[in-house]
XYZ file of C-alpha atoms in Angstrom:
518
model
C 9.266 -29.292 -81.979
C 8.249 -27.585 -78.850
C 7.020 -24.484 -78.986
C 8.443 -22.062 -76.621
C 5.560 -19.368 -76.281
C 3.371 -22.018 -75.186
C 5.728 -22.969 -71.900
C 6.600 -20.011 -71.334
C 2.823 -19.484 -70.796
C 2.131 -22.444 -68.917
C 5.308 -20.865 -66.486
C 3.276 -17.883 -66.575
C 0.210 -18.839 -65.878
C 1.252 -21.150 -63.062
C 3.403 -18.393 -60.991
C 0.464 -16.358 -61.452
C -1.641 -18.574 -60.168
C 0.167 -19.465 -57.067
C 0.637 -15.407 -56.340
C -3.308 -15.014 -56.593
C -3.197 -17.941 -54.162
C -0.850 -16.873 -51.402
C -2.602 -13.121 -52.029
C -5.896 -15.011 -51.012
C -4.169 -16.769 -48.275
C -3.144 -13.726 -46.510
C -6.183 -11.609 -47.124
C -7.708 -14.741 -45.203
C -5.443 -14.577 -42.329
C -5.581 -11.061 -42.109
C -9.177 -10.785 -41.909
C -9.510 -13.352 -39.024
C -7.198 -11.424 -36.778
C -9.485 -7.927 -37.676
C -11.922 -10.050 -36.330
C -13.068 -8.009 -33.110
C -12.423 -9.301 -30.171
C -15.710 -9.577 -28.299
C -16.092 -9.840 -24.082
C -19.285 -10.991 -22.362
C -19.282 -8.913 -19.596
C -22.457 -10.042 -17.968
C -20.829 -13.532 -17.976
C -17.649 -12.296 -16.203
C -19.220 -9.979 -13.748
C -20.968 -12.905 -12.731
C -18.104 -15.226 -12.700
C -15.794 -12.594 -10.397
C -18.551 -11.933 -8.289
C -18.994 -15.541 -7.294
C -15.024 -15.691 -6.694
C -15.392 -12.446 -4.765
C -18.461 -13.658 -2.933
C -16.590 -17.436 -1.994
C -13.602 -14.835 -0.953
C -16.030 -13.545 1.963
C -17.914 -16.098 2.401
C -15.488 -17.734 6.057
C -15.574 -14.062 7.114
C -19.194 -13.618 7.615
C -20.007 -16.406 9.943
C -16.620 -15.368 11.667
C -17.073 -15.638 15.326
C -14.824 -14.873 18.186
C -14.512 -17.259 21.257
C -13.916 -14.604 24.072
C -14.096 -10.862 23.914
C -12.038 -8.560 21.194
C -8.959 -6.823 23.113
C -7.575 -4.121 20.678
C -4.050 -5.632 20.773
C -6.786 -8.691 19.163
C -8.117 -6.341 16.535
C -4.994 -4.474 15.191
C -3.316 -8.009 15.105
C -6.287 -9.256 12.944
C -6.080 -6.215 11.179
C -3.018 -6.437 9.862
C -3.386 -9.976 8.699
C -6.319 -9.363 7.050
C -6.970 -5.545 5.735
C -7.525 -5.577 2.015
C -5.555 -2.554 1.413
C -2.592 -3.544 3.755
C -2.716 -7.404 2.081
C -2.271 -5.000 -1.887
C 0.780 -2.754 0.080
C 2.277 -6.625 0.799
C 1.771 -8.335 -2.366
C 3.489 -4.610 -4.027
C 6.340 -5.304 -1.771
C 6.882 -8.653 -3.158
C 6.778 -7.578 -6.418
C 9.401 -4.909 -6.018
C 11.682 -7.905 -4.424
C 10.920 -9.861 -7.698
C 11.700 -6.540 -9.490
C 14.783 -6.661 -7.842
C 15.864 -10.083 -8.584
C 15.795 -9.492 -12.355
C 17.675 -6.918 -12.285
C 20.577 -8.339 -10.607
C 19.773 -11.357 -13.254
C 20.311 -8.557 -15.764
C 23.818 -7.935 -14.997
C 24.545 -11.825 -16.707
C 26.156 -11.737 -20.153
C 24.605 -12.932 -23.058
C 24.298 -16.401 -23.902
C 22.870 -17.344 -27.208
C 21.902 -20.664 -28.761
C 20.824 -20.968 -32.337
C 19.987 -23.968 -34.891
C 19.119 -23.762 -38.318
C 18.109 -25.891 -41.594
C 18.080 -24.323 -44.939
C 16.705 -25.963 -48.258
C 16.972 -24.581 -51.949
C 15.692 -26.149 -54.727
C 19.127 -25.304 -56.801
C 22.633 -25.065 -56.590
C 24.238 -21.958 -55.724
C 26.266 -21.211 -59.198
C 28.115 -18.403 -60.477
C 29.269 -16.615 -63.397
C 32.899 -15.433 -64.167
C 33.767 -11.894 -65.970
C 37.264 -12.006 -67.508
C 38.166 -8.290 -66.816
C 40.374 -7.890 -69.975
C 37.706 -9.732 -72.636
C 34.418 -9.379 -70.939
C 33.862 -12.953 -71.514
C 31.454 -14.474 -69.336
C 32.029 -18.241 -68.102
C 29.652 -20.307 -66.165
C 31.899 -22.685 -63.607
C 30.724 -26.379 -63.181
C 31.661 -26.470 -59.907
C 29.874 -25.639 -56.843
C 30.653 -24.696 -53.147
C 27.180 -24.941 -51.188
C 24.908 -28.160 -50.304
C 21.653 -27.095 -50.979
C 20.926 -28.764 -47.490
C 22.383 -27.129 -45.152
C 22.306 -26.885 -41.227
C 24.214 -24.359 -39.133
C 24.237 -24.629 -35.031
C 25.846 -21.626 -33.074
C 26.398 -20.681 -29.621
C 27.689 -17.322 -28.499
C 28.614 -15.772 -24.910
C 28.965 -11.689 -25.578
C 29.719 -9.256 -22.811
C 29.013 -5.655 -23.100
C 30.836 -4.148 -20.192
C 28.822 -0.517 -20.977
C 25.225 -2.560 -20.290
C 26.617 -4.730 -17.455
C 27.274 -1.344 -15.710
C 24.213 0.198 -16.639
C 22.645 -2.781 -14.903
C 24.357 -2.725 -11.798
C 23.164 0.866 -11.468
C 19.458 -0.417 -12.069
C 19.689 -3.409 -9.993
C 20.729 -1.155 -6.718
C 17.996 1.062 -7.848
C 15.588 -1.913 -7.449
C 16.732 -2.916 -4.013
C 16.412 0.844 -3.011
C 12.959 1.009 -4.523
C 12.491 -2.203 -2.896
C 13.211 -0.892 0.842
C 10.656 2.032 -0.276
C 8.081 -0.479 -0.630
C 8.554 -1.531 2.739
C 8.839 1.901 4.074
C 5.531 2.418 2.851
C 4.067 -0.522 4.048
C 5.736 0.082 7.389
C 3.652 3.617 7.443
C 0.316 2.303 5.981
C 0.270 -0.370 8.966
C 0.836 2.188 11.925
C -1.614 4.333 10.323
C -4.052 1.481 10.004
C -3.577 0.855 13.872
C -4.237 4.231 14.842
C -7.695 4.011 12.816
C -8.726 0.465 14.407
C -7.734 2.033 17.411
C -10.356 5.140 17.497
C -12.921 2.695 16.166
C -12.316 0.382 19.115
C -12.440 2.884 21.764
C -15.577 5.031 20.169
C -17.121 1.167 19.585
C -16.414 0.176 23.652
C -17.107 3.991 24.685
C -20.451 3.833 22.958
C -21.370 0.564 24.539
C -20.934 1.585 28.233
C -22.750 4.529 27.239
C -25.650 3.041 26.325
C -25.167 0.921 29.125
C -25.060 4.101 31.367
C -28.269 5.764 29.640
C -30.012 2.191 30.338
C -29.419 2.541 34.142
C -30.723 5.981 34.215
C -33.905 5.127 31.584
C -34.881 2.624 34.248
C -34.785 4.919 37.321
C -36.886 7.614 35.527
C -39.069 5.186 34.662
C -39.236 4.572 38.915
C -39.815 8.218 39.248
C -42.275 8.670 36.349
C -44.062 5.576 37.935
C -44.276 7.333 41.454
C -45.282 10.768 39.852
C -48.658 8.973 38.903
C -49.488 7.622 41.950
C -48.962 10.670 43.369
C -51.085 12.509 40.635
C -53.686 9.387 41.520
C -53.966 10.963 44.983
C -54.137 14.355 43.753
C -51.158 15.159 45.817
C -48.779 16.461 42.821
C -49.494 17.954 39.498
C -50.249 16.218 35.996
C -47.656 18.961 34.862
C -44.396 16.942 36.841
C -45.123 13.918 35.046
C -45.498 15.618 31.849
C -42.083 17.117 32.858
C -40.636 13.419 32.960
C -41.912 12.001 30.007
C -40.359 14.556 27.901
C -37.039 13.697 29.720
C -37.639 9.661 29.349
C -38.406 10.601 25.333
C -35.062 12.802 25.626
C -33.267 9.733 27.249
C -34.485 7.430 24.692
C -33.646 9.303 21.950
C -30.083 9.423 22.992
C -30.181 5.872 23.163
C -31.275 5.036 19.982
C -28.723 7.443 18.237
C -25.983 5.886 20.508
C -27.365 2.413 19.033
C -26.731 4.026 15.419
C -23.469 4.819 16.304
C -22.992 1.714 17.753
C -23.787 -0.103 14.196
C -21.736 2.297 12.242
C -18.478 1.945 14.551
C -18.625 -1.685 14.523
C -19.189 -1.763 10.755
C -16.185 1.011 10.272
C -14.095 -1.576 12.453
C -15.242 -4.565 11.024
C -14.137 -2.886 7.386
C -10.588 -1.842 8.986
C -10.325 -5.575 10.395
C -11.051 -7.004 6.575
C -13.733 -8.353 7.770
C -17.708 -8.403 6.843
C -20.229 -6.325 8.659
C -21.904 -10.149 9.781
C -19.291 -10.507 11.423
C -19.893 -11.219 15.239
C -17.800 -10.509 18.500
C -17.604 -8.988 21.897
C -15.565 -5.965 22.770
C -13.696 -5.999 26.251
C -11.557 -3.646 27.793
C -14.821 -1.511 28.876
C -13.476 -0.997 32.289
C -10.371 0.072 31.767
C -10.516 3.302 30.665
C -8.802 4.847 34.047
C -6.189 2.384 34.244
C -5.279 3.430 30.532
C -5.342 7.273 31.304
C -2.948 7.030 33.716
C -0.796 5.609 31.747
C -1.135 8.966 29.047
C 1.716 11.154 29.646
C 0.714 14.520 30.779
C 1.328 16.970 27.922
C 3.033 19.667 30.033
C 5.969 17.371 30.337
C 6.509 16.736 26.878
C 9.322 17.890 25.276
C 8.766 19.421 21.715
C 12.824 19.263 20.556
C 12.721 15.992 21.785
C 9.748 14.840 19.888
C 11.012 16.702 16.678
C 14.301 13.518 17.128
C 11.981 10.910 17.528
C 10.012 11.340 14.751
C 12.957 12.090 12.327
C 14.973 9.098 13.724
C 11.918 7.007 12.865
C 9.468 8.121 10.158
C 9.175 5.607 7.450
C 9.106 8.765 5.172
C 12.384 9.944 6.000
C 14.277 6.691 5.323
C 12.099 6.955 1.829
C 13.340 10.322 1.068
C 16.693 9.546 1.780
C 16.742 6.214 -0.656
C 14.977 8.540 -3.204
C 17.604 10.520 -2.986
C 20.037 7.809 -3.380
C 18.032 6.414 -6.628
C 18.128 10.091 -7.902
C 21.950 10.037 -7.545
C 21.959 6.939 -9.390
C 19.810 7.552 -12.261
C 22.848 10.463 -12.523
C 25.417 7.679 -12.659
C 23.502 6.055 -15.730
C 23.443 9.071 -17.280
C 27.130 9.324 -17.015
C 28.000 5.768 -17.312
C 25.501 5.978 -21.228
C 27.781 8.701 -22.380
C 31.054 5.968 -22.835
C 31.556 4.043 -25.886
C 30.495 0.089 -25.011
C 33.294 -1.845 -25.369
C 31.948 -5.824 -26.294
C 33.528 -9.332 -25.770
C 33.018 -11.750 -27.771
C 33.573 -15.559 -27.636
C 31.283 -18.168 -30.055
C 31.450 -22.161 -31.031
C 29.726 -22.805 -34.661
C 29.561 -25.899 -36.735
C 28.483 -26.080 -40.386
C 27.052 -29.341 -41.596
C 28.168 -28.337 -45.355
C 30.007 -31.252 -46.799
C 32.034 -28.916 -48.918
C 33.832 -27.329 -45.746
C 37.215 -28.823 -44.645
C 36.301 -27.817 -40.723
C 32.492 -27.514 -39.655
C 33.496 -26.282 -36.203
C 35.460 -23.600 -35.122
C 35.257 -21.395 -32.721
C 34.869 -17.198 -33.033
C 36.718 -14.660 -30.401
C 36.594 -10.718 -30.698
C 36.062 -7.389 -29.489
C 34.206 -4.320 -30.388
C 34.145 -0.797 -29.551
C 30.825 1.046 -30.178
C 29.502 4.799 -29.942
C 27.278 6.989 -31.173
C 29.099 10.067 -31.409
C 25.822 12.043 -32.216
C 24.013 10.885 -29.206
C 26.908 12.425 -26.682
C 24.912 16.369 -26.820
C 21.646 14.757 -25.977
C 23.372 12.385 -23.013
C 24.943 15.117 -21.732
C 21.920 17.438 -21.516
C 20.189 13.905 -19.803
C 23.083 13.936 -17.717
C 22.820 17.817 -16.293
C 18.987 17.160 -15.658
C 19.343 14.269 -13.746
C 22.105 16.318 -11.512
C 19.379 18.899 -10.730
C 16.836 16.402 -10.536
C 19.278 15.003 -7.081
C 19.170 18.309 -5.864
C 15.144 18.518 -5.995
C 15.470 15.322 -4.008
C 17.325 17.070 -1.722
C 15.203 20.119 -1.422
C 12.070 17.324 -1.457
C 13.501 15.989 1.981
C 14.145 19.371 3.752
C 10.280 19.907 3.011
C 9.869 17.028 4.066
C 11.581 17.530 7.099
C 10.007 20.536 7.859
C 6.839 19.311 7.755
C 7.348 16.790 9.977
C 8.906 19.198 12.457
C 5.669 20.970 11.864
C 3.403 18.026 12.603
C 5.086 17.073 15.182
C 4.237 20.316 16.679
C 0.600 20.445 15.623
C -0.165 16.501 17.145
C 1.225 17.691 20.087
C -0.583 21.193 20.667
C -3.840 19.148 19.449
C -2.896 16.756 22.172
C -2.616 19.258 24.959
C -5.971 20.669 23.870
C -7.733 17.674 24.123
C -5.928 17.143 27.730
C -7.100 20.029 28.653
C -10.436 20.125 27.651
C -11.376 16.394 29.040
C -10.162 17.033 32.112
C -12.941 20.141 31.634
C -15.635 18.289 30.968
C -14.281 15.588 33.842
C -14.954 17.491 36.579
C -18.233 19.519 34.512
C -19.168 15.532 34.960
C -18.006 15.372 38.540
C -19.860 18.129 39.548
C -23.356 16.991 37.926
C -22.783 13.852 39.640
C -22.299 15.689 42.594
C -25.564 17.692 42.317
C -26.755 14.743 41.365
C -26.259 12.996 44.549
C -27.469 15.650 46.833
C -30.566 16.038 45.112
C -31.574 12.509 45.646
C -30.067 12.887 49.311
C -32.589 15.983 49.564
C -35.220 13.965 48.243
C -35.654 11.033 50.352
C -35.020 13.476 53.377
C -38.773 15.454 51.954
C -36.968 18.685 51.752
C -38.915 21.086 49.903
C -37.584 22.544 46.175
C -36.041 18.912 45.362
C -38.743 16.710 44.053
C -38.711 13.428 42.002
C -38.942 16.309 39.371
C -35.597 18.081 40.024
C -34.227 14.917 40.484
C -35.513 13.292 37.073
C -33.754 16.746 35.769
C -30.506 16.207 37.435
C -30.024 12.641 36.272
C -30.792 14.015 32.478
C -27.986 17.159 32.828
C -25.530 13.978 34.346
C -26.098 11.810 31.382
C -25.576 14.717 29.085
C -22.530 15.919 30.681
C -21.644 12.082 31.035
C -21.977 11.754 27.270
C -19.853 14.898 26.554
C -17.236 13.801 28.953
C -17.128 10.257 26.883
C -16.565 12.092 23.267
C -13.713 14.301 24.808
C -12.333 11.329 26.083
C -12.361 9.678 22.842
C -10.951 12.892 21.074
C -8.258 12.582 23.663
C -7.593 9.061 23.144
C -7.203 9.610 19.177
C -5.280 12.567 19.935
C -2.632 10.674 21.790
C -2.524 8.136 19.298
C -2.352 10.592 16.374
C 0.484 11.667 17.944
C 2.165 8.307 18.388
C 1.892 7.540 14.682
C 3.540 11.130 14.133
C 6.296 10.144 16.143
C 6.758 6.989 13.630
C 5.704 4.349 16.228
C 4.317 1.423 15.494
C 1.869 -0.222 17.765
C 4.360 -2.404 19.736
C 5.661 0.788 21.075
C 3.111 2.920 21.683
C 3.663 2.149 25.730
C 7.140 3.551 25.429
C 7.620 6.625 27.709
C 7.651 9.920 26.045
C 8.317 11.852 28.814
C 12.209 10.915 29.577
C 12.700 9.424 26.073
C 16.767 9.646 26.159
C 16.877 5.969 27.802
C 15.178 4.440 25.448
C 14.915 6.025 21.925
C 18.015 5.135 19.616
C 19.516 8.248 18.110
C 19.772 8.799 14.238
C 23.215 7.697 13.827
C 22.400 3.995 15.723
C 19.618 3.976 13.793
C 21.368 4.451 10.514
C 23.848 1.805 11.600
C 21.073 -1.036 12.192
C 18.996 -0.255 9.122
C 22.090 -0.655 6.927
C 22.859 -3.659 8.876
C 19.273 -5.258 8.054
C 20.009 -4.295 4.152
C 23.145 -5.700 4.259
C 21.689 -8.735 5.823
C 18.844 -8.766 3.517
């Protein structure tokens, strides 16, 4: 006879047993992924600073075969500024962005396989409703083995909307991207522009100040023969070594700046500081004056149209408006029920079935009516939130009207002040010239002394002349990248613009074109 406490025990014991051993299991697996997660970061640094160091390694012995040009140094610029090379790879990811969401607008596909074991039969018990009698039926409906495969196409026509709406969105935000870029790369020209021309200006400078250093050093070599002979006094050449120490400190601080422009453009050019290359284009500072406009002819309504017709910023207000509008649409499009198609194929390996495939078709009709209040209040924001947009590009606008205005009265400024310190220049040359004239002639009052003196106020007003011309240069070029030019255009005539600056309806046209192309 078998005694029933004692298996009933055993059953116990054992279900106990393998609950104390799953418990254990878990407590196991959960304490390994508690385990902190622990970073060497002496180990990395030094692993991405060898990959950062192999990065620059073919841009420090990077030499050029003939002299820089600046056309040469925007062009390398571009190709290889760090901060340009991030606004490109952002660009592409926003065109990626934009690809999945079109892929978004696909309906849903969905596979599925599956095997299912059970130790028992699925049985059941019968209730007679008028006896209560319970019967247990012999027969059963269910392999305990069973596999079920299933594949299913469902369309919600509410969420393929919704992601139409997103997916223009993304090609809008996409075309910001490039507006941006467009605008980071004319501003990067204008800087490697005034770092060129400071760089070159510098250099003939120094060049200048060289020439001059060696004829006081003539002078200051005559003075003591003369003070030899007792025929002049100790005082004069006293007199021009303070102005050789004057001339050679102006020299070394122009080879300082030197250094620091060359690093500045060497950083703009995404290059290294070691680095090595030639500037040209030191001689042609008049031929590239005369081509600046003169800043009395300039029309400021004129100016105002070009720079609206072609401001990257203005195209990106007006697609942020256009994404504003459409974020409205969503929220008017998520306040409909979502009406859902349905089509599936399924088989059922279960030997008891009379047809393991069939196929499944339907339709549903879903909404949360509680949600509508909350939609609708989304829905009113997102209205206002296209007329901040709208109020966001009149400032916008404006402000470009006003800078417009401010890069051009900074522009006549400059103008006016170089051609100042031009003919301060001219005239110190002048004086200049006459006192050496007056000096080899032996008239009295004009000694190697005044002379020595004259050639210092010339350098100085030399030097002063140079920064205003820089000033101007940068000035101008400010005012290009106002404007909204890149640097392919800065040659364009801004004086009779009408002939050759597209207004903002042909404009328009071709930049829908390009999208529509794109």
């Amino acid at each position: 006879m078998v005694d029933v406490r004692k298996c009933s025990f055993r059953k116990y014991a054992g279900r106990r047993l393998s609950v104390w051993t799953g418990l254990m299991v878990c407590v196991a697996v959960i304490c390994g992924c508690a385990d902190v997660y622990e970073v060497d970061l002496t180990a990395q640094r030094q692993k991405n600073l060898e990959s950062d160091l192999a990065f620059f390694k073919p841009r420090e012995n990077m030499r050029f075969s003939a002299p820089l040009t600046l056309s040469d140094a925007i062009r390398v610029g571009l190709e290889n500024n760090l901060d340009i090379r991030v606004r490109h790879m952002m660009t592409q990811i926003a065109d990626d962005t934009t690809v999945a969401e079109k892929l978004k607008m696909l309906p849903r596909l969905n596979a599925s396989g599956n095997l299912f074991w059970r130790d028992k039969y699925l049985q059941r018990e019968y209730v007679d409703k008028t006896t209560g009698a319970v019967s247990l039926s012999n027969s059963v409906s269910e392999d305990t083995t069973r596999k079920t495969l299933s594949i299913g196409l469902s369309w919600n026509i509410l969420d393929f909307g919704l992601s139409y709406i997103r997916s223009r969105q993304a090609v809008m935000n996409a075309e910001v991207k490039v507006m941006e870029e467009q605008r980071q790369a004319q501003t990067l020209a204008m800087e490697i522009t005034a770092a060129y021309w400071a760089s070159v200006l510098a250099e003939r400078d120094l060049d200048y100040i060289r020439e001059i250093e060696a004829s006081v050093r003539e002078y200051k070599d005559k003075a003591h023969m003369m003070v030899a002979q007792r025929r002049l006094d100790p005082i004069a050449v006293k007199e021009m070594e303070s102005q050789l120490l004057r001339l050679t400190i102006s020299a070394s601080e122009l080879q300082a700046d030197i250094a620091d422009r060359r690093i500045e453009l060497c950083r703009l050019m995404g290059l290294t500081p070691m680095a090595r290359f030639d500037l040209a284009e030191k001689d042609v500072f008049d031929a590239y004056l005369k081509q600046l406009p003169d800043a009395r002819l300039l029309d400021p309504k004129k100016l105002e149209l070009i720079s609206l017709n072609n401001r990257p910023e203005m195209y990106s207000a007006d697609l942020q408006e256009n994404i504003q509008q459409d974020e409205a649409r969503a929220a008017l499009v998520s306040m409909f029920p979502g009406i859902t198609f349905d089509a599936s194929w399924k088989y059922d390996a279960d030997s008891h079935l009379l047809n393991n495939d069939w196929v499944d078709v339907g339709a549903g009709l879903v909404s949360n009516l509680l949600a509508l209040p909350y939609r609708y209040a989304e829905w009113k924001a997102k209205e206002k939130s296209v007329s901040v947009s709208r109020l966001q590009r009149l400032m916008l606008t404006a402000g470009v009207i006003a800078q417009v205005h401010m890069a051009l009265q900074d522009y006549r400024n400059k103008a006016q002040h170089f051609n100042l310190q031009e003919n301060a220049w001219g005239v110190t040359e002048e004086l200049l010239e006459m006192s050496r004239e007056r000096n080899a002639a032996g008239m009295k009052g004009f000694s190697d002394t005044v002379v020595t003196q004259r050639m210092l106020e010339s350098m100085l007003s030399r030097l002063e002349r140079d920064r205003s011309l820089v000033a101007l240069l940068n000035s101008y070029n400010t005012l290009l990248v106002t404007l909204g030019f890149e640097y392919s255009r800065w040659h364009e005539d801004l004086v009779h613009p009408s002939g050759n600056m597209p207004s903002a309806p042909e404009l328009n046209s071709d930049i829908r074109s390009e999208n529509r192309g794109g």
